[in-house]
Amino acid sequence: MSNQKKSALLIIDVQVGIARGKDAYAGWPAILANIVSLIARARSSDLPVIFIQHDGAPGHRLEPGTDGWALCPELGVQRVDRVIRKTASDAFFDTSLESTLRERGITHLIVAGCMTEYCVDTTVRRAVSLGFDVTLAADAHGT
């Protein structure tokens, strides 16, 4: 039996309302370019790409169905990708993320996205507590 890890790329909350919202910061274009590059490398290596999309409350910048809620078009989401919606900082909380990963035999997550000190941090910590190996792409997450 092989000890090789089966990996997936997890992109957290890279949505228009964050990337282009009033709180966007000067370093964001480079981070977004790095995320897009990671997606291309994952696709060329046949790694699954999973997008996490935050559903905000009514009036929130990430309210479902609004322009801000949309995943950034630069990401190039494809039909084969999985999009999992969430309502909390923890992408595992009340979502199908864990079952999706386990069904696919994924044991290693490569993580990128928004926002470092909220959803990225919380999701990474939860993933580790659930037994997943995690690689946080140092230049592909931000706030």
mmCIF file of N, CA and C in Angstrom:
data_model
loop_
_atom_site.group_PDB
_atom_site.id
_atom_site.type_symbol
_atom_site.label_atom_id
_atom_site.label_comp_id
_atom_site.label_asym_id
_atom_site.label_seq_id
_atom_site.Cartn_x
_atom_site.Cartn_y
_atom_site.Cartn_z
ATOM 1 N N MET A 1 0.839 -1.170 0.000
ATOM 2 C CA MET A 1 0.000 0.000 0.000
ATOM 3 C C MET A 1 0.889 1.240 0.000
ATOM 4 N N SER A 2 0.520 2.234 -0.795
ATOM 5 C CA SER A 2 1.307 3.452 -0.934
ATOM 6 C C SER A 2 1.026 4.427 0.213
ATOM 7 N N ASN A 3 2.075 5.101 0.654
ATOM 8 C CA ASN A 3 1.920 6.148 1.662
ATOM 9 C C ASN A 3 1.776 7.520 1.017
ATOM 10 N N GLN A 4 1.678 7.549 -0.308
ATOM 11 C CA GLN A 4 1.577 8.816 -1.011
ATOM 12 C C GLN A 4 0.286 9.540 -0.627
ATOM 13 N N LYS A 5 0.430 10.840 -0.361
ATOM 14 C CA LYS A 5 -0.717 11.653 -0.018
ATOM 15 C C LYS A 5 -1.501 11.992 -1.274
ATOM 16 N N LYS A 6 -2.829 11.963 -1.145
ATOM 17 C CA LYS A 6 -3.674 12.413 -2.236
ATOM 18 C C LYS A 6 -4.094 13.838 -1.895
ATOM 19 N N SER A 7 -3.763 14.764 -2.788
ATOM 20 C CA SER A 7 -3.927 16.182 -2.505
ATOM 21 C C SER A 7 -5.086 16.804 -3.270
ATOM 22 N N ALA A 8 -5.541 17.934 -2.746
ATOM 23 C CA ALA A 8 -6.520 18.781 -3.412
ATOM 24 C C ALA A 8 -6.169 20.223 -3.101
ATOM 25 N N LEU A 9 -6.539 21.112 -4.012
ATOM 26 C CA LEU A 9 -6.357 22.544 -3.806
ATOM 27 C C LEU A 9 -7.667 23.120 -3.294
ATOM 28 N N LEU A 10 -7.595 23.814 -2.167
ATOM 29 C CA LEU A 10 -8.773 24.409 -1.536
ATOM 30 C C LEU A 10 -8.626 25.937 -1.609
ATOM 31 N N ILE A 11 -9.549 26.574 -2.305
ATOM 32 C CA ILE A 11 -9.545 28.024 -2.471
ATOM 33 C C ILE A 11 -10.698 28.590 -1.646
ATOM 34 N N ILE A 12 -10.375 29.420 -0.663
ATOM 35 C CA ILE A 12 -11.367 29.890 0.301
ATOM 36 C C ILE A 12 -11.771 31.340 0.026
ATOM 37 N N ASP A 13 -13.046 31.551 -0.221
ATOM 38 C CA ASP A 13 -13.685 32.879 -0.233
ATOM 39 C C ASP A 13 -13.043 33.909 -1.150
ATOM 40 N N VAL A 14 -12.567 33.507 -2.304
ATOM 41 C CA VAL A 14 -12.019 34.475 -3.250
ATOM 42 C C VAL A 14 -13.203 34.999 -4.074
ATOM 43 N N GLN A 15 -13.894 35.937 -3.456
ATOM 44 C CA GLN A 15 -15.141 36.464 -3.978
ATOM 45 C C GLN A 15 -15.003 37.953 -4.279
ATOM 46 N N VAL A 16 -15.784 38.414 -5.216
ATOM 47 C CA VAL A 16 -15.712 39.790 -5.681
ATOM 48 C C VAL A 16 -15.850 40.789 -4.532
ATOM 49 N N GLY A 17 -16.742 40.534 -3.596
ATOM 50 C CA GLY A 17 -16.975 41.462 -2.490
ATOM 51 C C GLY A 17 -15.789 41.635 -1.571
ATOM 52 N N ILE A 18 -14.872 40.684 -1.575
ATOM 53 C CA ILE A 18 -13.645 40.805 -0.781
ATOM 54 C C ILE A 18 -12.523 41.338 -1.658
ATOM 55 N N ALA A 19 -12.322 40.724 -2.818
ATOM 56 C CA ALA A 19 -11.204 41.079 -3.687
ATOM 57 C C ALA A 19 -11.325 42.478 -4.276
ATOM 58 N N ARG A 20 -12.555 42.906 -4.505
ATOM 59 C CA ARG A 20 -12.750 44.217 -5.124
ATOM 60 C C ARG A 20 -13.575 45.145 -4.242
ATOM 61 N N GLY A 21 -13.826 44.714 -3.018
ATOM 62 C CA GLY A 21 -14.649 45.491 -2.100
ATOM 63 C C GLY A 21 -13.913 46.675 -1.510
ATOM 64 N N LYS A 22 -14.598 47.381 -0.661
ATOM 65 C CA LYS A 22 -14.048 48.609 -0.066
ATOM 66 C C LYS A 22 -12.818 48.334 0.790
ATOM 67 N N ASP A 23 -12.642 47.102 1.256
ATOM 68 C CA ASP A 23 -11.510 46.775 2.116
ATOM 69 C C ASP A 23 -10.356 46.118 1.365
ATOM 70 N N ALA A 24 -10.458 46.048 0.024
ATOM 71 C CA ALA A 24 -9.374 45.435 -0.751
ATOM 72 C C ALA A 24 -8.092 46.238 -0.536
ATOM 73 N N TYR A 25 -6.962 45.580 -0.569
ATOM 74 C CA TYR A 25 -5.709 46.279 -0.305
ATOM 75 C C TYR A 25 -4.747 46.137 -1.475
ATOM 76 N N ALA A 26 -3.720 46.957 -1.465
ATOM 77 C CA ALA A 26 -2.816 47.080 -2.600
ATOM 78 C C ALA A 26 -2.136 45.766 -2.989
ATOM 79 N N GLY A 27 -1.877 44.875 -2.028
ATOM 80 C CA GLY A 27 -1.196 43.621 -2.327
ATOM 81 C C GLY A 27 -2.080 42.555 -2.942
ATOM 82 N N TRP A 28 -3.369 42.818 -3.006
ATOM 83 C CA TRP A 28 -4.294 41.782 -3.465
ATOM 84 C C TRP A 28 -4.056 41.323 -4.903
ATOM 85 N N PRO A 29 -3.786 42.197 -5.885
ATOM 86 C CA PRO A 29 -3.582 41.702 -7.259
ATOM 87 C C PRO A 29 -2.490 40.633 -7.367
ATOM 88 N N ALA A 30 -1.397 40.777 -6.650
ATOM 89 C CA ALA A 30 -0.328 39.773 -6.694
ATOM 90 C C ALA A 30 -0.784 38.463 -6.060
ATOM 91 N N ILE A 31 -1.522 38.559 -4.965
ATOM 92 C CA ILE A 31 -2.036 37.348 -4.318
ATOM 93 C C ILE A 31 -3.003 36.626 -5.245
ATOM 94 N N LEU A 32 -3.902 37.378 -5.879
ATOM 95 C CA LEU A 32 -4.852 36.760 -6.805
ATOM 96 C C LEU A 32 -4.112 36.089 -7.962
ATOM 97 N N ALA A 33 -3.077 36.730 -8.489
ATOM 98 C CA ALA A 33 -2.290 36.119 -9.558
ATOM 99 C C ALA A 33 -1.646 34.818 -9.084
ATOM 100 N N ASN A 34 -1.170 34.786 -7.845
ATOM 101 C CA ASN A 34 -0.577 33.557 -7.298
ATOM 102 C C ASN A 34 -1.625 32.462 -7.139
ATOM 103 N N ILE A 35 -2.830 32.827 -6.738
ATOM 104 C CA ILE A 35 -3.911 31.844 -6.616
ATOM 105 C C ILE A 35 -4.252 31.273 -7.985
ATOM 106 N N VAL A 36 -4.366 32.136 -8.981
ATOM 107 C CA VAL A 36 -4.661 31.684 -10.343
ATOM 108 C C VAL A 36 -3.554 30.736 -10.833
ATOM 109 N N SER A 37 -2.306 31.046 -10.515
ATOM 110 C CA SER A 37 -1.190 30.179 -10.888
ATOM 111 C C SER A 37 -1.283 28.819 -10.183
ATOM 112 N N LEU A 38 -1.643 28.836 -8.903
ATOM 113 C CA LEU A 38 -1.820 27.568 -8.170
ATOM 114 C C LEU A 38 -2.907 26.713 -8.814
ATOM 115 N N ILE A 39 -4.004 27.349 -9.210
ATOM 116 C CA ILE A 39 -5.101 26.614 -9.859
ATOM 117 C C ILE A 39 -4.599 25.978 -11.148
ATOM 118 N N ALA A 40 -3.853 26.720 -11.943
ATOM 119 C CA ALA A 40 -3.323 26.178 -13.200
ATOM 120 C C ALA A 40 -2.403 24.992 -12.935
ATOM 121 N N ARG A 41 -1.545 25.113 -11.920
ATOM 122 C CA ARG A 41 -0.639 24.005 -11.589
ATOM 123 C C ARG A 41 -1.403 22.790 -11.072
ATOM 124 N N ALA A 42 -2.447 23.032 -10.279
ATOM 125 C CA ALA A 42 -3.265 21.915 -9.787
ATOM 126 C C ALA A 42 -3.934 21.200 -10.957
ATOM 127 N N ARG A 43 -4.495 21.968 -11.864
ATOM 128 C CA ARG A 43 -5.161 21.361 -13.026
ATOM 129 C C ARG A 43 -4.169 20.552 -13.871
ATOM 130 N N SER A 44 -2.954 21.082 -14.069
ATOM 131 C CA SER A 44 -1.971 20.365 -14.884
ATOM 132 C C SER A 44 -1.484 19.095 -14.193
ATOM 133 N N SER A 45 -1.658 19.024 -12.871
ATOM 134 C CA SER A 45 -1.280 17.829 -12.105
ATOM 135 C C SER A 45 -2.474 16.938 -11.787
ATOM 136 N N ASP A 46 -3.616 17.254 -12.381
ATOM 137 C CA ASP A 46 -4.862 16.497 -12.150
ATOM 138 C C ASP A 46 -5.285 16.468 -10.686
ATOM 139 N N LEU A 47 -4.998 17.549 -9.953
ATOM 140 C CA LEU A 47 -5.470 17.648 -8.579
ATOM 141 C C LEU A 47 -6.856 18.279 -8.584
ATOM 142 N N PRO A 48 -7.758 17.779 -7.751
ATOM 143 C CA PRO A 48 -9.065 18.420 -7.662
ATOM 144 C C PRO A 48 -8.937 19.832 -7.099
ATOM 145 N N VAL A 49 -9.787 20.727 -7.600
ATOM 146 C CA VAL A 49 -9.843 22.096 -7.108
ATOM 147 C C VAL A 49 -11.217 22.287 -6.470
ATOM 148 N N ILE A 50 -11.194 22.708 -5.215
ATOM 149 C CA ILE A 50 -12.434 22.905 -4.461
ATOM 150 C C ILE A 50 -12.498 24.367 -4.044
ATOM 151 N N PHE A 51 -13.588 25.013 -4.405
ATOM 152 C CA PHE A 51 -13.798 26.412 -4.056
ATOM 153 C C PHE A 51 -14.787 26.497 -2.903
ATOM 154 N N ILE A 52 -14.442 27.306 -1.917
ATOM 155 C CA ILE A 52 -15.332 27.582 -0.799
ATOM 156 C C ILE A 52 -15.906 28.975 -1.031
ATOM 157 N N GLN A 53 -17.226 29.098 -0.921
ATOM 158 C CA GLN A 53 -17.907 30.359 -1.177
ATOM 159 C C GLN A 53 -18.744 30.723 0.039
ATOM 160 N N HIS A 54 -18.460 31.892 0.606
ATOM 161 C CA HIS A 54 -19.156 32.324 1.815
ATOM 162 C C HIS A 54 -20.506 32.941 1.479
ATOM 163 N N ASP A 55 -21.532 32.522 2.197
ATOM 164 C CA ASP A 55 -22.872 33.105 2.097
ATOM 165 C C ASP A 55 -23.061 34.073 3.254
ATOM 166 N N GLY A 56 -23.074 35.372 2.959
ATOM 167 C CA GLY A 56 -23.299 36.379 3.985
ATOM 168 C C GLY A 56 -24.790 36.574 4.246
ATOM 169 N N ALA A 57 -25.086 37.249 5.326
ATOM 170 C CA ALA A 57 -26.467 37.570 5.694
ATOM 171 C C ALA A 57 -27.028 38.627 4.739
ATOM 172 N N PRO A 58 -28.341 38.820 4.750
ATOM 173 C CA PRO A 58 -28.921 39.888 3.926
ATOM 174 C C PRO A 58 -28.252 41.237 4.230
ATOM 175 N N GLY A 59 -27.874 41.931 3.175
ATOM 176 C CA GLY A 59 -27.196 43.216 3.313
ATOM 177 C C GLY A 59 -25.681 43.128 3.422
ATOM 178 N N HIS A 60 -25.160 41.930 3.668
ATOM 179 C CA HIS A 60 -23.707 41.716 3.764
ATOM 180 C C HIS A 60 -23.097 41.792 2.366
ATOM 181 N N ARG A 61 -21.822 42.158 2.276
ATOM 182 C CA ARG A 61 -21.158 42.249 0.971
ATOM 183 C C ARG A 61 -21.076 40.914 0.240
ATOM 184 N N LEU A 62 -21.279 39.801 0.964
ATOM 185 C CA LEU A 62 -21.260 38.466 0.347
ATOM 186 C C LEU A 62 -22.650 37.815 0.380
ATOM 187 N N GLU A 63 -23.679 38.638 0.332
ATOM 188 C CA GLU A 63 -25.048 38.112 0.310
ATOM 189 C C GLU A 63 -25.246 37.288 -0.962
ATOM 190 N N PRO A 64 -25.747 36.047 -0.837
ATOM 191 C CA PRO A 64 -25.954 35.205 -2.015
ATOM 192 C C PRO A 64 -26.774 35.923 -3.091
ATOM 193 N N GLY A 65 -26.319 35.738 -4.326
ATOM 194 C CA GLY A 65 -27.005 36.315 -5.466
ATOM 195 C C GLY A 65 -26.556 37.719 -5.834
ATOM 196 N N THR A 66 -25.769 38.358 -4.972
ATOM 197 C CA THR A 66 -25.283 39.706 -5.280
ATOM 198 C C THR A 66 -23.979 39.625 -6.064
ATOM 199 N N ASP A 67 -23.598 40.758 -6.660
ATOM 200 C CA ASP A 67 -22.335 40.803 -7.407
ATOM 201 C C ASP A 67 -21.151 40.460 -6.507
ATOM 202 N N GLY A 68 -21.178 40.944 -5.278
ATOM 203 C CA GLY A 68 -20.082 40.697 -4.345
ATOM 204 C C GLY A 68 -19.931 39.246 -3.946
ATOM 205 N N TRP A 69 -21.001 38.491 -3.997
ATOM 206 C CA TRP A 69 -20.994 37.084 -3.592
ATOM 207 C C TRP A 69 -20.286 36.191 -4.615
ATOM 208 N N ALA A 70 -20.264 36.614 -5.861
ATOM 209 C CA ALA A 70 -19.699 35.783 -6.936
ATOM 210 C C ALA A 70 -18.221 35.478 -6.695
ATOM 211 N N LEU A 71 -17.807 34.277 -7.082
ATOM 212 C CA LEU A 71 -16.392 33.949 -7.088
ATOM 213 C C LEU A 71 -15.714 34.808 -8.154
ATOM 214 N N CYS A 72 -14.505 35.242 -7.887
ATOM 215 C CA CYS A 72 -13.792 36.099 -8.839
ATOM 216 C C CYS A 72 -13.665 35.382 -10.188
ATOM 217 N N PRO A 73 -14.008 36.063 -11.266
ATOM 218 C CA PRO A 73 -13.964 35.419 -12.582
ATOM 219 C C PRO A 73 -12.568 34.964 -12.990
ATOM 220 N N GLU A 74 -11.526 35.610 -12.465
ATOM 221 C CA GLU A 74 -10.147 35.213 -12.799
ATOM 222 C C GLU A 74 -9.849 33.774 -12.395
ATOM 223 N N LEU A 75 -10.614 33.238 -11.457
ATOM 224 C CA LEU A 75 -10.374 31.878 -10.974
ATOM 225 C C LEU A 75 -10.670 30.825 -12.033
ATOM 226 N N GLY A 76 -11.549 31.145 -12.966
ATOM 227 C CA GLY A 76 -11.863 30.207 -14.038
ATOM 228 C C GLY A 76 -12.481 28.913 -13.551
ATOM 229 N N VAL A 77 -13.469 29.019 -12.677
ATOM 230 C CA VAL A 77 -14.137 27.829 -12.141
ATOM 231 C C VAL A 77 -14.674 26.985 -13.299
ATOM 232 N N GLN A 78 -14.415 25.680 -13.234
ATOM 233 C CA GLN A 78 -14.844 24.753 -14.276
ATOM 234 C C GLN A 78 -15.901 23.789 -13.736
ATOM 235 N N ARG A 79 -16.595 23.152 -14.639
ATOM 236 C CA ARG A 79 -17.657 22.207 -14.237
ATOM 237 C C ARG A 79 -17.148 21.082 -13.349
ATOM 238 N N VAL A 80 -15.910 20.664 -13.552
ATOM 239 C CA VAL A 80 -15.358 19.552 -12.773
ATOM 240 C C VAL A 80 -15.001 19.968 -11.353
ATOM 241 N N ASP A 81 -14.915 21.274 -11.121
ATOM 242 C CA ASP A 81 -14.575 21.768 -9.789
ATOM 243 C C ASP A 81 -15.778 21.637 -8.863
ATOM 244 N N ARG A 82 -15.487 21.543 -7.606
ATOM 245 C CA ARG A 82 -16.541 21.496 -6.599
ATOM 246 C C ARG A 82 -16.611 22.867 -5.934
ATOM 247 N N VAL A 83 -17.808 23.418 -5.801
ATOM 248 C CA VAL A 83 -18.030 24.659 -5.069
ATOM 249 C C VAL A 83 -18.877 24.314 -3.850
ATOM 250 N N ILE A 84 -18.345 24.641 -2.682
ATOM 251 C CA ILE A 84 -19.035 24.350 -1.424
ATOM 252 C C ILE A 84 -19.330 25.677 -0.736
ATOM 253 N N ARG A 85 -20.592 25.878 -0.421
ATOM 254 C CA ARG A 85 -21.007 27.117 0.231
ATOM 255 C C ARG A 85 -20.988 26.952 1.741
ATOM 256 N N LYS A 86 -20.646 28.049 2.440
ATOM 257 C CA LYS A 86 -20.563 28.026 3.895
ATOM 258 C C LYS A 86 -21.148 29.305 4.469
ATOM 259 N N THR A 87 -21.418 29.283 5.772
ATOM 260 C CA THR A 87 -21.963 30.461 6.446
ATOM 261 C C THR A 87 -21.130 30.852 7.671
ATOM 262 N N ALA A 88 -20.064 30.134 7.941
ATOM 263 C CA ALA A 88 -19.210 30.404 9.103
ATOM 264 C C ALA A 88 -17.758 30.472 8.643
ATOM 265 N N SER A 89 -16.878 30.935 9.518
ATOM 266 C CA SER A 89 -15.457 31.004 9.171
ATOM 267 C C SER A 89 -14.866 29.633 8.885
ATOM 268 N N ASP A 90 -15.353 28.619 9.547
ATOM 269 C CA ASP A 90 -14.891 27.242 9.394
ATOM 270 C C ASP A 90 -15.576 26.603 8.188
ATOM 271 N N ALA A 91 -14.819 26.330 7.132
ATOM 272 C CA ALA A 91 -15.394 25.748 5.921
ATOM 273 C C ALA A 91 -15.900 24.326 6.120
ATOM 274 N N PHE A 92 -15.568 23.710 7.249
ATOM 275 C CA PHE A 92 -16.067 22.373 7.549
ATOM 276 C C PHE A 92 -17.404 22.408 8.299
ATOM 277 N N PHE A 93 -17.712 23.536 8.931
ATOM 278 C CA PHE A 93 -18.892 23.636 9.786
ATOM 279 C C PHE A 93 -20.174 23.652 8.947
ATOM 280 N N ASP A 94 -21.018 22.645 9.163
ATOM 281 C CA ASP A 94 -22.310 22.533 8.470
ATOM 282 C C ASP A 94 -22.184 22.551 6.949
ATOM 283 N N THR A 95 -21.100 21.957 6.424
ATOM 284 C CA THR A 95 -20.930 21.845 4.969
ATOM 285 C C THR A 95 -20.585 20.401 4.616
ATOM 286 N N SER A 96 -20.477 20.171 3.327
ATOM 287 C CA SER A 96 -20.108 18.835 2.839
ATOM 288 C C SER A 96 -18.607 18.701 2.603
ATOM 289 N N LEU A 97 -17.813 19.656 3.071
ATOM 290 C CA LEU A 97 -16.381 19.628 2.770
ATOM 291 C C LEU A 97 -15.705 18.354 3.261
ATOM 292 N N GLU A 98 -15.878 18.004 4.521
ATOM 293 C CA GLU A 98 -15.191 16.815 5.034
ATOM 294 C C GLU A 98 -15.613 15.556 4.282
ATOM 295 N N SER A 99 -16.905 15.375 4.072
ATOM 296 C CA SER A 99 -17.359 14.170 3.370
ATOM 297 C C SER A 99 -16.863 14.154 1.924
ATOM 298 N N THR A 100 -16.795 15.306 1.282
ATOM 299 C CA THR A 100 -16.271 15.391 -0.084
ATOM 300 C C THR A 100 -14.816 14.941 -0.122
ATOM 301 N N LEU A 101 -14.025 15.412 0.821
ATOM 302 C CA LEU A 101 -12.603 15.043 0.872
ATOM 303 C C LEU A 101 -12.433 13.561 1.164
ATOM 304 N N ARG A 102 -13.161 13.059 2.142
ATOM 305 C CA ARG A 102 -13.034 11.646 2.522
ATOM 306 C C ARG A 102 -13.490 10.727 1.389
ATOM 307 N N GLU A 103 -14.583 11.080 0.713
ATOM 308 C CA GLU A 103 -15.072 10.263 -0.407
ATOM 309 C C GLU A 103 -14.038 10.168 -1.519
ATOM 310 N N ARG A 104 -13.259 11.203 -1.701
ATOM 311 C CA ARG A 104 -12.240 11.231 -2.753
ATOM 312 C C ARG A 104 -10.898 10.706 -2.269
ATOM 313 N N GLY A 105 -10.807 10.345 -1.008
ATOM 314 C CA GLY A 105 -9.560 9.822 -0.465
ATOM 315 C C GLY A 105 -8.483 10.878 -0.284
ATOM 316 N N ILE A 106 -8.883 12.124 -0.200
ATOM 317 C CA ILE A 106 -7.929 13.225 -0.063
ATOM 318 C C ILE A 106 -7.443 13.299 1.379
ATOM 319 N N THR A 107 -6.125 13.359 1.521
ATOM 320 C CA THR A 107 -5.513 13.437 2.856
ATOM 321 C C THR A 107 -4.677 14.694 3.049
ATOM 322 N N HIS A 108 -4.446 15.426 1.958
ATOM 323 C CA HIS A 108 -3.580 16.610 1.993
ATOM 324 C C HIS A 108 -4.277 17.772 1.291
ATOM 325 N N LEU A 109 -4.335 18.911 1.969
ATOM 326 C CA LEU A 109 -4.940 20.104 1.393
ATOM 327 C C LEU A 109 -3.876 21.172 1.160
ATOM 328 N N ILE A 110 -3.915 21.762 -0.007
ATOM 329 C CA ILE A 110 -3.124 22.938 -0.320
ATOM 330 C C ILE A 110 -4.129 24.085 -0.264
ATOM 331 N N VAL A 111 -3.889 25.056 0.616
ATOM 332 C CA VAL A 111 -4.899 26.064 0.905
ATOM 333 C C VAL A 111 -4.435 27.455 0.478
ATOM 334 N N ALA A 112 -5.372 28.184 -0.134
ATOM 335 C CA ALA A 112 -5.167 29.576 -0.528
ATOM 336 C C ALA A 112 -6.488 30.304 -0.355
ATOM 337 N N GLY A 113 -6.448 31.632 -0.324
ATOM 338 C CA GLY A 113 -7.699 32.366 -0.308
ATOM 339 C C GLY A 113 -7.753 33.567 0.602
ATOM 340 N N CYS A 114 -8.963 33.886 1.030
ATOM 341 C CA CYS A 114 -9.274 35.044 1.874
ATOM 342 C C CYS A 114 -10.010 34.542 3.110
ATOM 343 N N MET A 115 -10.043 35.132 4.106
ATOM 344 C CA MET A 115 -9.183 36.132 4.669
ATOM 345 C C MET A 115 -8.304 35.404 5.677
ATOM 346 N N THR A 116 -7.025 35.725 5.633
ATOM 347 C CA THR A 116 -6.034 34.970 6.390
ATOM 348 C C THR A 116 -6.422 34.770 7.847
ATOM 349 N N GLU A 117 -6.746 35.845 8.529
ATOM 350 C CA GLU A 117 -6.967 35.763 9.976
ATOM 351 C C GLU A 117 -8.371 35.300 10.358
ATOM 352 N N TYR A 118 -9.205 35.034 9.394
ATOM 353 C CA TYR A 118 -10.558 34.540 9.688
ATOM 354 C C TYR A 118 -10.753 33.158 9.076
ATOM 355 N N CYS A 119 -11.285 33.116 7.877
ATOM 356 C CA CYS A 119 -11.690 31.841 7.291
ATOM 357 C C CYS A 119 -10.531 30.922 6.933
ATOM 358 N N VAL A 120 -9.421 31.481 6.470
ATOM 359 C CA VAL A 120 -8.273 30.634 6.140
ATOM 360 C C VAL A 120 -7.732 30.002 7.423
ATOM 361 N N ASP A 121 -7.470 30.818 8.427
ATOM 362 C CA ASP A 121 -6.945 30.324 9.703
ATOM 363 C C ASP A 121 -7.870 29.285 10.327
ATOM 364 N N THR A 122 -9.141 29.599 10.408
ATOM 365 C CA THR A 122 -10.093 28.697 11.063
ATOM 366 C C THR A 122 -10.204 27.373 10.319
ATOM 367 N N THR A 123 -10.266 27.439 8.995
ATOM 368 C CA THR A 123 -10.394 26.219 8.196
ATOM 369 C C THR A 123 -9.139 25.357 8.271
ATOM 370 N N VAL A 124 -7.966 25.991 8.216
ATOM 371 C CA VAL A 124 -6.707 25.241 8.310
ATOM 372 C C VAL A 124 -6.613 24.535 9.656
ATOM 373 N N ARG A 125 -6.913 25.236 10.724
ATOM 374 C CA ARG A 125 -6.853 24.619 12.062
ATOM 375 C C ARG A 125 -7.836 23.454 12.176
ATOM 376 N N ARG A 126 -9.025 23.624 11.636
ATOM 377 C CA ARG A 126 -10.023 22.549 11.685
ATOM 378 C C ARG A 126 -9.569 21.355 10.865
ATOM 379 N N ALA A 127 -8.993 21.618 9.682
ATOM 380 C CA ALA A 127 -8.510 20.527 8.835
ATOM 381 C C ALA A 127 -7.475 19.692 9.565
ATOM 382 N N VAL A 128 -6.537 20.353 10.232
ATOM 383 C CA VAL A 128 -5.504 19.635 10.979
ATOM 384 C C VAL A 128 -6.143 18.824 12.102
ATOM 385 N N SER A 129 -7.114 19.394 12.787
ATOM 386 C CA SER A 129 -7.755 18.663 13.885
ATOM 387 C C SER A 129 -8.547 17.460 13.382
ATOM 388 N N LEU A 130 -8.942 17.492 12.120
ATOM 389 C CA LEU A 130 -9.653 16.358 11.520
ATOM 390 C C LEU A 130 -8.705 15.331 10.906
ATOM 391 N N GLY A 131 -7.391 15.598 10.986
ATOM 392 C CA GLY A 131 -6.411 14.620 10.525
ATOM 393 C C GLY A 131 -5.869 14.852 9.122
ATOM 394 N N PHE A 132 -6.179 15.976 8.500
ATOM 395 C CA PHE A 132 -5.651 16.270 7.177
ATOM 396 C C PHE A 132 -4.276 16.929 7.308
ATOM 397 N N ASP A 133 -3.392 16.629 6.377
ATOM 398 C CA ASP A 133 -2.137 17.365 6.255
ATOM 399 C C ASP A 133 -2.464 18.634 5.482
ATOM 400 N N VAL A 134 -1.863 19.740 5.883
ATOM 401 C CA VAL A 134 -2.183 21.017 5.253
ATOM 402 C C VAL A 134 -0.909 21.740 4.855
ATOM 403 N N THR A 135 -0.921 22.263 3.639
ATOM 404 C CA THR A 135 0.106 23.170 3.163
ATOM 405 C C THR A 135 -0.582 24.492 2.883
ATOM 406 N N LEU A 136 -0.186 25.529 3.586
ATOM 407 C CA LEU A 136 -0.721 26.853 3.365
ATOM 408 C C LEU A 136 0.198 27.572 2.379
ATOM 409 N N ALA A 137 -0.333 27.921 1.229
ATOM 410 C CA ALA A 137 0.470 28.595 0.213
ATOM 411 C C ALA A 137 0.812 29.999 0.715
ATOM 412 N N ALA A 138 2.063 30.209 1.084
ATOM 413 C CA ALA A 138 2.488 31.418 1.778
ATOM 414 C C ALA A 138 2.194 32.704 1.012
ATOM 415 N N ASP A 139 2.223 32.661 -0.291
ATOM 416 C CA ASP A 139 2.035 33.867 -1.086
ATOM 417 C C ASP A 139 0.687 33.906 -1.796
ATOM 418 N N ALA A 140 -0.272 33.112 -1.316
ATOM 419 C CA ALA A 140 -1.555 33.008 -2.009
ATOM 420 C C ALA A 140 -2.741 33.096 -1.050
ATOM 421 N N HIS A 141 -2.582 33.881 -0.001
ATOM 422 C CA HIS A 141 -3.702 34.183 0.880
ATOM 423 C C HIS A 141 -3.495 35.557 1.468
ATOM 424 N N GLY A 142 -4.563 36.194 1.790
ATOM 425 C CA GLY A 142 -4.429 37.541 2.324
ATOM 426 C C GLY A 142 -5.747 38.096 2.787
ATOM 427 N N THR A 143 -5.677 39.319 3.184
ATOM 428 C CA THR A 143 -6.849 39.987 3.735
ATOM 429 C C THR A 143 -6.933 41.394 3.182
#
